[in-house]
């Protein structure tokens, strides 16, 4: 059993990671970030699943950064740019990247780990499907950052500290299977970029989620505005 921080967005992947670590007996603190994302539904979901697991959940508010990101090229933080619909493999999906986001989040999570004593790991739910368009989700980046964190915090972190990314070589379908195994309330998680009343079923993350859940043959009570669109855009 170890003590550590889990970066929790409130989506399927990080919620499954949280359930997995809690069920494995680790003592965890969940950390979410408010960086001006289009909507707060994922933060509400993060609070809900943390409550269900009886895990302490903190939200780091990055208001000034959010203001700067409003004029960035990312549809997740610039309200003027429309959220693209379709499959992640399409070119326009680069609009959903928030450059350097993982560097910021993992860095603040490390600082929180040291301050709180939950300092044996920082866990992130990046997976193999993220590698193509999100450079800060690739193994090379996480390995380099772990090294930089160790060097930059010598004597302040235990020697066995690690950035824990158990899904880095797994697919989203593997995560969906894990979600079922750990009893994750999938319909309480929030993935959709648009933040409407229900999941849209058409944005990149909705398409990816529906495809993964179908591939893993997992039951999902989430309501999607469009249940079938994803089948028209997968390769
Ligand atoms: Zn969506």
PDB file of N, CA, C and O in Angstrom, residues 12 172-174 176-177 186 206-220 224 227-228 230-231 234:
ATOM      1  N   UNK A  12     -14.076   8.942 -17.678  1.00  0.00           N
ATOM      2  CA  UNK A  12     -14.051   7.487 -17.494  1.00  0.00           C
ATOM      3  C   UNK A  12     -12.658   6.985 -17.098  1.00  0.00           C
ATOM      4  O   UNK A  12     -12.526   6.143 -16.196  1.00  0.00           O
ATOM      5  N   UNK A 172      -8.286   2.308 -24.577  1.00  0.00           N
ATOM      6  CA  UNK A 172      -9.453   2.790 -23.828  1.00  0.00           C
ATOM      7  C   UNK A 172     -10.436   1.632 -23.565  1.00  0.00           C
ATOM      8  O   UNK A 172     -11.114   1.620 -22.549  1.00  0.00           O
ATOM      9  N   UNK A 173     -10.475   0.665 -24.486  1.00  0.00           N
ATOM     10  CA  UNK A 173     -11.340  -0.508 -24.259  1.00  0.00           C
ATOM     11  C   UNK A 173     -10.846  -1.295 -23.040  1.00  0.00           C
ATOM     12  O   UNK A 173     -11.654  -1.822 -22.265  1.00  0.00           O
ATOM     13  N   UNK A 174      -9.520  -1.378 -22.861  1.00  0.00           N
ATOM     14  CA  UNK A 174      -8.970  -2.040 -21.668  1.00  0.00           C
ATOM     15  C   UNK A 174      -9.439  -1.306 -20.407  1.00  0.00           C
ATOM     16  O   UNK A 174      -9.763  -1.926 -19.388  1.00  0.00           O
ATOM     17  N   UNK A 176     -12.175   0.490 -20.143  1.00  0.00           N
ATOM     18  CA  UNK A 176     -13.613   0.218 -19.972  1.00  0.00           C
ATOM     19  C   UNK A 176     -13.817  -1.141 -19.294  1.00  0.00           C
ATOM     20  O   UNK A 176     -14.686  -1.295 -18.422  1.00  0.00           O
ATOM     21  N   UNK A 177     -13.015  -2.137 -19.670  1.00  0.00           N
ATOM     22  CA  UNK A 177     -13.102  -3.460 -19.017  1.00  0.00           C
ATOM     23  C   UNK A 177     -12.739  -3.345 -17.540  1.00  0.00           C
ATOM     24  O   UNK A 177     -13.399  -3.937 -16.675  1.00  0.00           O
ATOM     25  N   UNK A 186     -20.166   4.146 -14.416  1.00  0.00           N
ATOM     26  CA  UNK A 186     -19.775   4.804 -15.676  1.00  0.00           C
ATOM     27  C   UNK A 186     -20.680   5.998 -15.992  1.00  0.00           C
ATOM     28  O   UNK A 186     -20.223   7.035 -16.463  1.00  0.00           O
ATOM     29  N   UNK A 206     -16.479  11.633 -26.905  1.00  0.00           N
ATOM     30  CA  UNK A 206     -17.698  10.807 -26.876  1.00  0.00           C
ATOM     31  C   UNK A 206     -17.563   9.620 -27.833  1.00  0.00           C
ATOM     32  O   UNK A 206     -17.920   8.492 -27.493  1.00  0.00           O
ATOM     33  N   UNK A 207     -17.031   9.893 -29.033  1.00  0.00           N
ATOM     34  CA  UNK A 207     -16.847   8.827 -30.023  1.00  0.00           C
ATOM     35  C   UNK A 207     -15.896   7.761 -29.474  1.00  0.00           C
ATOM     36  O   UNK A 207     -16.168   6.559 -29.531  1.00  0.00           O
ATOM     37  N   UNK A 208     -14.797   8.235 -28.883  1.00  0.00           N
ATOM     38  CA  UNK A 208     -13.801   7.309 -28.336  1.00  0.00           C
ATOM     39  C   UNK A 208     -14.403   6.477 -27.200  1.00  0.00           C
ATOM     40  O   UNK A 208     -14.164   5.268 -27.084  1.00  0.00           O
ATOM     41  N   UNK A 209     -15.199   7.136 -26.364  1.00  0.00           N
ATOM     42  CA  UNK A 209     -15.815   6.458 -25.214  1.00  0.00           C
ATOM     43  C   UNK A 209     -16.806   5.396 -25.664  1.00  0.00           C
ATOM     44  O   UNK A 209     -16.783   4.258 -25.195  1.00  0.00           O
ATOM     45  N   UNK A 210     -17.663   5.770 -26.622  1.00  0.00           N
ATOM     46  CA  UNK A 210     -18.672   4.816 -27.107  1.00  0.00           C
ATOM     47  C   UNK A 210     -18.023   3.620 -27.804  1.00  0.00           C
ATOM     48  O   UNK A 210     -18.450   2.470 -27.637  1.00  0.00           O
ATOM     49  N   UNK A 211     -16.975   3.902 -28.572  1.00  0.00           N
ATOM     50  CA  UNK A 211     -16.252   2.835 -29.277  1.00  0.00           C
ATOM     51  C   UNK A 211     -15.619   1.866 -28.270  1.00  0.00           C
ATOM     52  O   UNK A 211     -15.705   0.641 -28.423  1.00  0.00           O
ATOM     53  N   UNK A 212     -15.006   2.427 -27.237  1.00  0.00           N
ATOM     54  CA  UNK A 212     -14.323   1.601 -26.228  1.00  0.00           C
ATOM     55  C   UNK A 212     -15.312   0.751 -25.442  1.00  0.00           C
ATOM     56  O   UNK A 212     -15.079  -0.434 -25.186  1.00  0.00           O
ATOM     57  N   UNK A 213     -16.427   1.360 -25.069  1.00  0.00           N
ATOM     58  CA  UNK A 213     -17.428   0.642 -24.285  1.00  0.00           C
ATOM     59  C   UNK A 213     -18.038  -0.484 -25.113  1.00  0.00           C
ATOM     60  O   UNK A 213     -18.273  -1.594 -24.623  1.00  0.00           O
ATOM     61  N   UNK A 214     -18.227  -0.217 -26.404  1.00  0.00           N
ATOM     62  CA  UNK A 214     -18.742  -1.250 -27.302  1.00  0.00           C
ATOM     63  C   UNK A 214     -17.730  -2.390 -27.446  1.00  0.00           C
ATOM     64  O   UNK A 214     -18.077  -3.566 -27.358  1.00  0.00           O
ATOM     65  N   UNK A 215     -16.470  -2.030 -27.656  1.00  0.00           N
ATOM     66  CA  UNK A 215     -15.426  -3.038 -27.852  1.00  0.00           C
ATOM     67  C   UNK A 215     -15.267  -3.918 -26.609  1.00  0.00           C
ATOM     68  O   UNK A 215     -15.033  -5.123 -26.707  1.00  0.00           O
ATOM     69  N   UNK A 216     -15.396  -3.304 -25.443  1.00  0.00           N
ATOM     70  CA  UNK A 216     -15.223  -4.045 -24.194  1.00  0.00           C
ATOM     71  C   UNK A 216     -16.504  -4.765 -23.769  1.00  0.00           C
ATOM     72  O   UNK A 216     -16.495  -5.504 -22.773  1.00  0.00           O
ATOM     73  N   UNK A 217     -17.593  -4.537 -24.513  1.00  0.00           N
ATOM     74  CA  UNK A 217     -18.897  -5.155 -24.183  1.00  0.00           C
ATOM     75  C   UNK A 217     -19.306  -4.866 -22.738  1.00  0.00           C
ATOM     76  O   UNK A 217     -19.663  -5.765 -21.978  1.00  0.00           O
ATOM     77  N   UNK A 218     -19.194  -3.606 -22.380  1.00  0.00           N
ATOM     78  CA  UNK A 218     -19.498  -3.187 -21.012  1.00  0.00           C
ATOM     79  C   UNK A 218     -20.844  -2.473 -20.993  1.00  0.00           C
ATOM     80  O   UNK A 218     -21.172  -1.733 -21.923  1.00  0.00           O
ATOM     81  N   UNK A 219     -21.606  -2.697 -19.929  1.00  0.00           N
ATOM     82  CA  UNK A 219     -22.900  -2.031 -19.808  1.00  0.00           C
ATOM     83  C   UNK A 219     -22.692  -0.562 -19.434  1.00  0.00           C
ATOM     84  O   UNK A 219     -21.828  -0.245 -18.606  1.00  0.00           O
ATOM     85  N   UNK A 220     -23.446   0.313 -20.057  1.00  0.00           N
ATOM     86  CA  UNK A 220     -23.266   1.749 -19.843  1.00  0.00           C
ATOM     87  C   UNK A 220     -24.641   2.419 -19.838  1.00  0.00           C
ATOM     88  O   UNK A 220     -25.350   2.405 -20.833  1.00  0.00           O
ATOM     89  N   UNK A 224     -26.717   9.408 -24.175  1.00  0.00           N
ATOM     90  CA  UNK A 224     -26.036  10.134 -25.249  1.00  0.00           C
ATOM     91  C   UNK A 224     -27.099  10.718 -26.180  1.00  0.00           C
ATOM     92  O   UNK A 224     -28.071  10.036 -26.519  1.00  0.00           O
ATOM     93  N   UNK A 227     -26.558   8.073 -30.216  1.00  0.00           N
ATOM     94  CA  UNK A 227     -25.932   6.789 -29.868  1.00  0.00           C
ATOM     95  C   UNK A 227     -25.235   6.137 -31.064  1.00  0.00           C
ATOM     96  O   UNK A 227     -24.516   5.171 -30.911  1.00  0.00           O
ATOM     97  N   UNK A 228     -25.534   6.616 -32.258  1.00  0.00           N
ATOM     98  CA  UNK A 228     -25.112   5.883 -33.453  1.00  0.00           C
ATOM     99  C   UNK A 228     -24.040   6.570 -34.271  1.00  0.00           C
ATOM    100  O   UNK A 228     -23.351   5.929 -35.061  1.00  0.00           O
ATOM    101  N   UNK A 230     -21.083   7.535 -33.730  1.00  0.00           N
ATOM    102  CA  UNK A 230     -19.700   7.035 -33.623  1.00  0.00           C
ATOM    103  C   UNK A 230     -19.427   5.935 -34.638  1.00  0.00           C
ATOM    104  O   UNK A 230     -18.326   5.809 -35.139  1.00  0.00           O
ATOM    105  N   UNK A 231     -20.454   5.161 -34.950  1.00  0.00           N
ATOM    106  CA  UNK A 231     -20.238   4.035 -35.884  1.00  0.00           C
ATOM    107  C   UNK A 231     -19.970   4.542 -37.305  1.00  0.00           C
ATOM    108  O   UNK A 231     -19.376   3.826 -38.105  1.00  0.00           O
ATOM    109  N   UNK A 234     -15.837   5.751 -37.239  1.00  0.00           N
ATOM    110  CA  UNK A 234     -14.668   4.913 -36.912  1.00  0.00           C
ATOM    111  C   UNK A 234     -14.131   4.263 -38.167  1.00  0.00           C
ATOM    112  O   UNK A 234     -14.860   4.046 -39.135  1.00  0.00           O
TER     113      UNK A 234
END
